[in-house]
């Protein structure tokens, strides 16, 4: 169930705080949409073909698996491609998003931290 009990709802930032996303229910699943981005992050995304980074869904269609991980699609704006991905909630304020080219091959992870005091 995505709504309320996911523990993931809220605003999250990457480690460099160049991108912030809002994780929220979307159609019975979870999605993460960019709500703030640095000038460099916007330029990198534009070079990859994503002209409007703010408003772009980086996480889409995530559903909780029996193993506690969340499974869905991860969009990488710097290269303009989408991959199968997982979200692992390490603790209340830390998640790790991982996208893989296929199966568990050619994967990249990114840590996201909850923004304290940010409105959902």
PDB file of C-alpha atoms in Angstrom:
ATOM      1  CA  UNK A   1       0.000   0.000   0.000  1.00  0.00           C
ATOM      2  CA  UNK A   2       1.487   3.322  -1.064  1.00  0.00           C
ATOM      3  CA  UNK A   3      -0.548   5.850   0.830  1.00  0.00           C
ATOM      4  CA  UNK A   4       0.362   6.959   4.333  1.00  0.00           C
ATOM      5  CA  UNK A   5       2.005   3.763   5.558  1.00  0.00           C
ATOM      6  CA  UNK A   6       4.871   3.704   3.070  1.00  0.00           C
ATOM      7  CA  UNK A   7       7.157   5.729   5.325  1.00  0.00           C
ATOM      8  CA  UNK A   8       8.655   7.229   2.187  1.00  0.00           C
ATOM      9  CA  UNK A   9       6.255  10.141   1.671  1.00  0.00           C
ATOM     10  CA  UNK A  10       7.998  13.503   1.891  1.00  0.00           C
ATOM     11  CA  UNK A  11      10.823  15.586   0.454  1.00  0.00           C
ATOM     12  CA  UNK A  12      14.205  13.930  -0.131  1.00  0.00           C
ATOM     13  CA  UNK A  13      17.564  15.329  -1.279  1.00  0.00           C
ATOM     14  CA  UNK A  14      20.542  13.671  -2.914  1.00  0.00           C
ATOM     15  CA  UNK A  15      23.891  13.785  -1.088  1.00  0.00           C
ATOM     16  CA  UNK A  16      25.085  16.929  -2.880  1.00  0.00           C
ATOM     17  CA  UNK A  17      21.654  18.582  -2.382  1.00  0.00           C
ATOM     18  CA  UNK A  18      21.598  19.388  -6.098  1.00  0.00           C
ATOM     19  CA  UNK A  19      18.186  17.725  -6.524  1.00  0.00           C
ATOM     20  CA  UNK A  20      15.179  17.405  -4.228  1.00  0.00           C
ATOM     21  CA  UNK A  21      12.239  15.134  -4.939  1.00  0.00           C
ATOM     22  CA  UNK A  22       8.778  14.744  -3.445  1.00  0.00           C
ATOM     23  CA  UNK A  23       7.863  11.107  -2.885  1.00  0.00           C
ATOM     24  CA  UNK A  24       4.102  10.655  -2.821  1.00  0.00           C
ATOM     25  CA  UNK A  25       1.381   8.182  -3.792  1.00  0.00           C
ATOM     26  CA  UNK A  26       0.430   8.136  -7.466  1.00  0.00           C
ATOM     27  CA  UNK A  27      -2.235   5.756  -8.674  1.00  0.00           C
ATOM     28  CA  UNK A  28      -1.788   3.263  -5.817  1.00  0.00           C
ATOM     29  CA  UNK A  29       1.977   3.262  -6.230  1.00  0.00           C
ATOM     30  CA  UNK A  30       4.783   5.635  -5.224  1.00  0.00           C
ATOM     31  CA  UNK A  31       6.451   8.219  -7.428  1.00  0.00           C
ATOM     32  CA  UNK A  32       9.264  10.703  -6.855  1.00  0.00           C
ATOM     33  CA  UNK A  33       9.044  14.034  -8.672  1.00  0.00           C
ATOM     34  CA  UNK A  34      11.748  16.716  -8.816  1.00  0.00           C
ATOM     35  CA  UNK A  35      10.665  19.816  -6.872  1.00  0.00           C
ATOM     36  CA  UNK A  36      13.989  21.655  -6.762  1.00  0.00           C
ATOM     37  CA  UNK A  37      17.257  21.443  -8.732  1.00  0.00           C
ATOM     38  CA  UNK A  38      20.536  23.339  -8.887  1.00  0.00           C
ATOM     39  CA  UNK A  39      21.613  25.196 -12.014  1.00  0.00           C
ATOM     40  CA  UNK A  40      24.226  22.497 -12.711  1.00  0.00           C
ATOM     41  CA  UNK A  41      21.708  19.664 -12.288  1.00  0.00           C
ATOM     42  CA  UNK A  42      19.355  21.422 -14.717  1.00  0.00           C
ATOM     43  CA  UNK A  43      22.193  21.896 -17.238  1.00  0.00           C
ATOM     44  CA  UNK A  44      23.277  18.235 -16.934  1.00  0.00           C
ATOM     45  CA  UNK A  45      19.673  17.109 -17.448  1.00  0.00           C
ATOM     46  CA  UNK A  46      19.254  19.417 -20.460  1.00  0.00           C
ATOM     47  CA  UNK A  47      22.423  17.951 -22.007  1.00  0.00           C
ATOM     48  CA  UNK A  48      20.814  14.511 -21.624  1.00  0.00           C
ATOM     49  CA  UNK A  49      17.589  15.678 -23.299  1.00  0.00           C
ATOM     50  CA  UNK A  50      15.509  16.541 -20.224  1.00  0.00           C
ATOM     51  CA  UNK A  51      14.769  20.203 -20.821  1.00  0.00           C
ATOM     52  CA  UNK A  52      12.552  20.725 -17.753  1.00  0.00           C
ATOM     53  CA  UNK A  53      14.062  18.900 -14.772  1.00  0.00           C
ATOM     54  CA  UNK A  54      11.729  20.355 -12.124  1.00  0.00           C
ATOM     55  CA  UNK A  55       8.482  18.403 -12.460  1.00  0.00           C
ATOM     56  CA  UNK A  56      10.179  15.314 -13.925  1.00  0.00           C
ATOM     57  CA  UNK A  57       9.405  11.958 -12.287  1.00  0.00           C
ATOM     58  CA  UNK A  58      12.657  10.252 -11.306  1.00  0.00           C
ATOM     59  CA  UNK A  59      10.880   7.356  -9.545  1.00  0.00           C
ATOM     60  CA  UNK A  60       7.689   5.911 -11.025  1.00  0.00           C
ATOM     61  CA  UNK A  61       5.399   2.971 -10.370  1.00  0.00           C
ATOM     62  CA  UNK A  62       7.093   1.808  -7.180  1.00  0.00           C
ATOM     63  CA  UNK A  63       5.410  -1.016  -5.267  1.00  0.00           C
ATOM     64  CA  UNK A  64       6.619  -2.696  -2.103  1.00  0.00           C
ATOM     65  CA  UNK A  65       7.892  -6.236  -2.589  1.00  0.00           C
ATOM     66  CA  UNK A  66       7.605  -9.101  -0.112  1.00  0.00           C
ATOM     67  CA  UNK A  67      11.289  -8.575   0.712  1.00  0.00           C
ATOM     68  CA  UNK A  68      10.660  -4.997   1.927  1.00  0.00           C
ATOM     69  CA  UNK A  69      12.286  -3.351  -1.093  1.00  0.00           C
ATOM     70  CA  UNK A  70      10.299  -1.086  -3.421  1.00  0.00           C
ATOM     71  CA  UNK A  71      10.332  -1.983  -7.140  1.00  0.00           C
ATOM     72  CA  UNK A  72       9.610   0.337 -10.056  1.00  0.00           C
ATOM     73  CA  UNK A  73      11.295   2.482 -12.701  1.00  0.00           C
ATOM     74  CA  UNK A  74      14.113   5.001 -12.254  1.00  0.00           C
ATOM     75  CA  UNK A  75      14.623   7.828 -14.755  1.00  0.00           C
ATOM     76  CA  UNK A  76      18.158   9.216 -15.165  1.00  0.00           C
ATOM     77  CA  UNK A  77      17.768  12.708 -16.641  1.00  0.00           C
ATOM     78  CA  UNK A  78      21.486  13.167 -17.418  1.00  0.00           C
ATOM     79  CA  UNK A  79      21.230  10.432 -20.060  1.00  0.00           C
ATOM     80  CA  UNK A  80      17.490  10.606 -20.753  1.00  0.00           C
ATOM     81  CA  UNK A  81      16.855   6.922 -20.016  1.00  0.00           C
ATOM     82  CA  UNK A  82      14.686   4.863 -17.684  1.00  0.00           C
ATOM     83  CA  UNK A  83      15.704   1.647 -15.935  1.00  0.00           C
ATOM     84  CA  UNK A  84      14.264  -0.982 -13.610  1.00  0.00           C
ATOM     85  CA  UNK A  85      15.021   0.071 -10.075  1.00  0.00           C
ATOM     86  CA  UNK A  86      14.650  -0.482  -6.370  1.00  0.00           C
ATOM     87  CA  UNK A  87      14.337   1.729  -3.329  1.00  0.00           C
ATOM     88  CA  UNK A  88      15.687   0.438  -0.040  1.00  0.00           C
ATOM     89  CA  UNK A  89      14.654   2.329   3.086  1.00  0.00           C
ATOM     90  CA  UNK A  90      17.782   2.151   5.257  1.00  0.00           C
ATOM     91  CA  UNK A  91      16.164   4.063   8.115  1.00  0.00           C
ATOM     92  CA  UNK A  92      13.423   6.645   8.578  1.00  0.00           C
ATOM     93  CA  UNK A  93      15.497   9.403   6.978  1.00  0.00           C
ATOM     94  CA  UNK A  94      17.638   7.527   4.433  1.00  0.00           C
ATOM     95  CA  UNK A  95      16.752   5.686   1.237  1.00  0.00           C
ATOM     96  CA  UNK A  96      18.962   4.223  -1.464  1.00  0.00           C
ATOM     97  CA  UNK A  97      17.648   4.271  -5.018  1.00  0.00           C
ATOM     98  CA  UNK A  98      19.258   1.807  -7.413  1.00  0.00           C
ATOM     99  CA  UNK A  99      18.791   1.458 -11.160  1.00  0.00           C
ATOM    100  CA  UNK A 100      20.112  -1.386 -13.310  1.00  0.00           C
ATOM    101  CA  UNK A 101      20.520  -1.755 -17.049  1.00  0.00           C
ATOM    102  CA  UNK A 102      19.080  -5.279 -16.742  1.00  0.00           C
ATOM    103  CA  UNK A 103      18.715  -7.844 -13.969  1.00  0.00           C
ATOM    104  CA  UNK A 104      21.445  -6.909 -11.483  1.00  0.00           C
ATOM    105  CA  UNK A 105      23.954  -5.831 -14.139  1.00  0.00           C
ATOM    106  CA  UNK A 106      25.399  -2.344 -14.707  1.00  0.00           C
ATOM    107  CA  UNK A 107      23.746  -0.841 -11.623  1.00  0.00           C
ATOM    108  CA  UNK A 108      24.158   2.576 -10.047  1.00  0.00           C
ATOM    109  CA  UNK A 109      22.956   3.641  -6.602  1.00  0.00           C
ATOM    110  CA  UNK A 110      22.191   7.003  -5.090  1.00  0.00           C
ATOM    111  CA  UNK A 111      21.516   7.843  -1.457  1.00  0.00           C
ATOM    112  CA  UNK A 112      18.651  10.221  -0.638  1.00  0.00           C
ATOM    113  CA  UNK A 113      18.078  11.838   2.731  1.00  0.00           C
ATOM    114  CA  UNK A 114      14.805  13.153   4.099  1.00  0.00           C
ATOM    115  CA  UNK A 115      14.684  16.960   4.286  1.00  0.00           C
ATOM    116  CA  UNK A 116      13.855  17.788   7.898  1.00  0.00           C
ATOM    117  CA  UNK A 117      10.927  20.154   8.300  1.00  0.00           C
ATOM    118  CA  UNK A 118      10.027  20.130   4.593  1.00  0.00           C
ATOM    119  CA  UNK A 119       6.340  20.000   3.817  1.00  0.00           C
ATOM    120  CA  UNK A 120       5.131  16.871   2.118  1.00  0.00           C
TER     121      UNK A 120
END
